[in-house]
mmCIF file of C-alpha atoms in Angstrom:
data_model
loop_
_atom_site.group_PDB
_atom_site.id
_atom_site.type_symbol
_atom_site.label_atom_id
_atom_site.label_comp_id
_atom_site.label_asym_id
_atom_site.label_seq_id
_atom_site.Cartn_x
_atom_site.Cartn_y
_atom_site.Cartn_z
ATOM 1 C CA GLN A 1 26.289 34.102 53.397
ATOM 2 C CA VAL A 2 22.892 32.380 52.281
ATOM 3 C CA GLN A 3 22.141 31.801 48.907
ATOM 4 C CA LEU A 4 18.361 30.966 48.024
ATOM 5 C CA VAL A 5 17.049 29.471 44.737
ATOM 6 C CA GLU A 6 13.141 29.389 43.967
ATOM 7 C CA SER A 7 11.566 26.706 41.420
ATOM 8 C CA GLY A 8 8.019 25.511 40.390
ATOM 9 C CA GLY A 9 6.637 28.630 38.433
ATOM 10 C CA ARG A 10 4.768 28.018 35.627
ATOM 11 C CA LEU A 11 1.589 28.425 33.379
ATOM 12 C CA VAL A 12 -1.568 27.329 34.867
ATOM 13 C CA GLN A 13 -5.268 28.192 34.696
ATOM 14 C CA ALA A 14 -7.587 29.733 36.972
ATOM 15 C CA GLY A 15 -8.609 27.329 39.933
ATOM 16 C CA GLU A 16 -5.731 25.073 39.584
ATOM 17 C CA SER A 17 -2.619 24.883 42.375
ATOM 18 C CA LEU A 18 0.918 24.937 42.254
ATOM 19 C CA ARG A 19 3.566 24.165 45.037
ATOM 20 C CA LEU A 20 6.963 26.617 44.787
ATOM 21 C CA ALA A 21 10.136 25.647 46.724
ATOM 22 C CA CYS A 22 13.050 27.907 47.723
ATOM 23 C CA ALA A 23 16.056 25.784 48.478
ATOM 24 C CA ALA A 24 18.715 27.368 51.025
ATOM 25 C CA SER A 25 22.472 26.985 51.145
ATOM 26 C CA GLY A 26 25.160 28.382 53.513
ATOM 27 C CA ARG A 27 24.952 29.412 56.996
ATOM 28 C CA ALA A 28 22.233 27.339 59.052
ATOM 29 C CA PHE A 29 18.664 28.609 59.302
ATOM 30 C CA SER A 30 17.959 27.529 63.015
ATOM 31 C CA SER A 31 17.566 31.352 64.205
ATOM 32 C CA TYR A 32 16.110 32.583 60.740
ATOM 33 C CA VAL A 33 12.767 33.717 59.242
ATOM 34 C CA MET A 34 12.235 32.844 55.782
ATOM 35 C CA GLY A 35 9.535 34.564 53.601
ATOM 36 C CA TRP A 36 7.280 34.728 50.335
ATOM 37 C CA PHE A 37 7.398 38.004 48.471
ATOM 38 C CA ARG A 38 5.673 38.660 44.804
ATOM 39 C CA GLN A 39 5.643 41.535 42.336
ATOM 40 C CA ALA A 40 3.187 41.842 39.760
ATOM 41 C CA PRO A 41 4.261 44.048 36.386
ATOM 42 C CA GLY A 42 3.870 47.559 37.064
ATOM 43 C CA LYS A 43 3.249 46.770 40.971
ATOM 44 C CA GLU A 44 5.475 47.085 43.866
ATOM 45 C CA ARG A 45 6.597 44.057 45.479
ATOM 46 C CA GLU A 46 4.178 42.730 48.189
ATOM 47 C CA PHE A 47 4.633 40.246 51.324
ATOM 48 C CA VAL A 48 2.877 37.155 50.724
ATOM 49 C CA ALA A 49 3.806 34.809 53.947
ATOM 50 C CA SER A 50 6.572 33.945 56.449
ATOM 51 C CA ILE A 51 7.561 31.451 58.764
ATOM 52 C CA SER A 52 10.320 31.084 61.892
ATOM 53 C CA TRP A 53 12.795 28.383 60.913
ATOM 54 C CA SER A 54 13.128 27.233 64.346
ATOM 55 C CA VAL A 55 9.729 27.553 65.770
ATOM 56 C CA GLY A 56 7.777 26.984 62.724
ATOM 57 C CA ARG A 57 5.431 30.044 63.436
ATOM 58 C CA THR A 58 3.601 31.212 60.294
ATOM 59 C CA ARG A 59 2.345 34.755 59.197
ATOM 60 C CA TYR A 60 0.116 35.343 56.032
ATOM 61 C CA ALA A 61 -1.164 38.511 53.946
ATOM 62 C CA GLY A 62 -4.809 38.816 54.314
ATOM 63 C CA PHE A 63 -5.318 38.451 50.846
ATOM 64 C CA VAL A 64 -4.025 35.261 50.519
ATOM 65 C CA LYS A 65 -4.544 33.540 53.880
ATOM 66 C CA GLY A 66 -6.984 30.419 53.295
ATOM 67 C CA ARG A 67 -5.539 29.592 50.099
ATOM 68 C CA PHE A 68 -1.668 29.506 50.346
ATOM 69 C CA THR A 69 0.258 27.304 52.843
ATOM 70 C CA ILE A 70 3.825 27.980 53.917
ATOM 71 C CA SER A 71 5.555 25.233 55.345
ATOM 72 C CA ARG A 72 9.242 24.084 55.686
ATOM 73 C CA ASN A 73 11.837 20.736 55.628
ATOM 74 C CA ASN A 74 14.692 21.490 57.807
ATOM 75 C CA ALA A 75 16.489 18.241 56.712
ATOM 76 C CA LYS A 76 16.373 19.557 53.127
ATOM 77 C CA ASN A 77 16.599 23.409 53.989
ATOM 78 C CA THR A 78 14.003 24.133 51.895
ATOM 79 C CA MET A 79 10.764 25.981 52.121
ATOM 80 C CA TYR A 80 7.534 25.914 50.149
ATOM 81 C CA LEU A 81 4.550 27.672 49.092
ATOM 82 C CA GLN A 82 1.469 25.429 48.403
ATOM 83 C CA MET A 83 -0.859 27.753 46.298
ATOM 84 C CA ASN A 84 -4.322 26.763 45.820
ATOM 85 C CA SER A 85 -7.256 27.896 44.037
ATOM 86 C CA LEU A 86 -4.957 30.258 41.875
ATOM 87 C CA LYS A 87 -6.601 33.541 40.460
ATOM 88 C CA PRO A 88 -5.318 35.543 37.698
ATOM 89 C CA GLU A 89 -4.492 38.369 39.916
ATOM 90 C CA ASP A 90 -1.810 35.930 41.580
ATOM 91 C CA THR A 91 0.061 36.445 38.274
ATOM 92 C CA ALA A 92 3.731 37.761 39.799
ATOM 93 C CA VAL A 93 7.203 36.761 40.035
ATOM 94 C CA TYR A 94 7.387 34.665 43.531
ATOM 95 C CA TYR A 95 10.611 35.826 45.403
ATOM 96 C CA CYS A 96 12.047 33.853 48.667
ATOM 97 C CA ALA A 97 13.763 35.915 51.086
ATOM 98 C CA ALA A 98 15.579 35.155 54.603
ATOM 99 C CA ASP A 99 16.309 37.308 57.575
ATOM 100 C CA GLU A 100 18.452 36.739 60.582
ATOM 101 C CA GLY A 101 16.356 38.492 62.922
ATOM 102 C CA ALA A 102 12.185 38.888 62.964
ATOM 103 C CA GLY A 103 11.710 39.168 59.181
ATOM 104 C CA GLY A 104 7.999 40.884 59.050
ATOM 105 C CA THR A 105 6.095 41.821 56.064
ATOM 106 C CA GLN A 106 8.110 44.354 54.731
ATOM 107 C CA VAL A 107 11.181 44.224 51.984
ATOM 108 C CA TYR A 108 13.364 46.026 54.331
ATOM 109 C CA GLY A 109 13.267 43.548 56.891
ATOM 110 C CA TYR A 110 14.977 40.723 54.674
ATOM 111 C CA ASP A 111 18.717 40.460 54.155
ATOM 112 C CA TYR A 112 18.891 37.600 51.593
ATOM 113 C CA TRP A 113 16.684 37.205 48.095
ATOM 114 C CA GLY A 114 16.472 34.397 45.718
ATOM 115 C CA GLN A 115 16.173 35.489 41.675
ATOM 116 C CA GLY A 116 12.451 34.781 41.721
ATOM 117 C CA THR A 117 10.323 32.373 39.782
ATOM 118 C CA GLN A 118 7.427 33.275 37.324
ATOM 119 C CA VAL A 119 3.791 32.257 38.134
ATOM 120 C CA THR A 120 1.261 33.033 35.380
ATOM 121 C CA VAL A 121 -2.307 32.242 35.981
ATOM 122 C CA SER A 122 -4.603 32.353 32.629
ATOM 123 C CA SER A 123 -8.348 33.110 33.023
#
């Protein structure tokens, strides 16, 4: 089994930066895909970015690429999301997720989820 814990979410002003972290424990991640999703009030949970644990290949949602960067630290079993030039529309609960297979851009593609961390961007 895998346990995921997000951290780093807080209130920031538009244009500022923030780095989220997701610490993983349990099963080794050599063959896993990990990703970030977000859910704004009254909206569906949507894909943000993902990374292959062993290869490091990344994938980004079209609306976020160029501002956000996903990365991993194998020694710490931790995934990061560097968020730059934040906008009010980025306000959401951000979730980390993991999958033993290919992952993908859909919620159903991931087997494990964290509790989420709140990111609020003021205008």
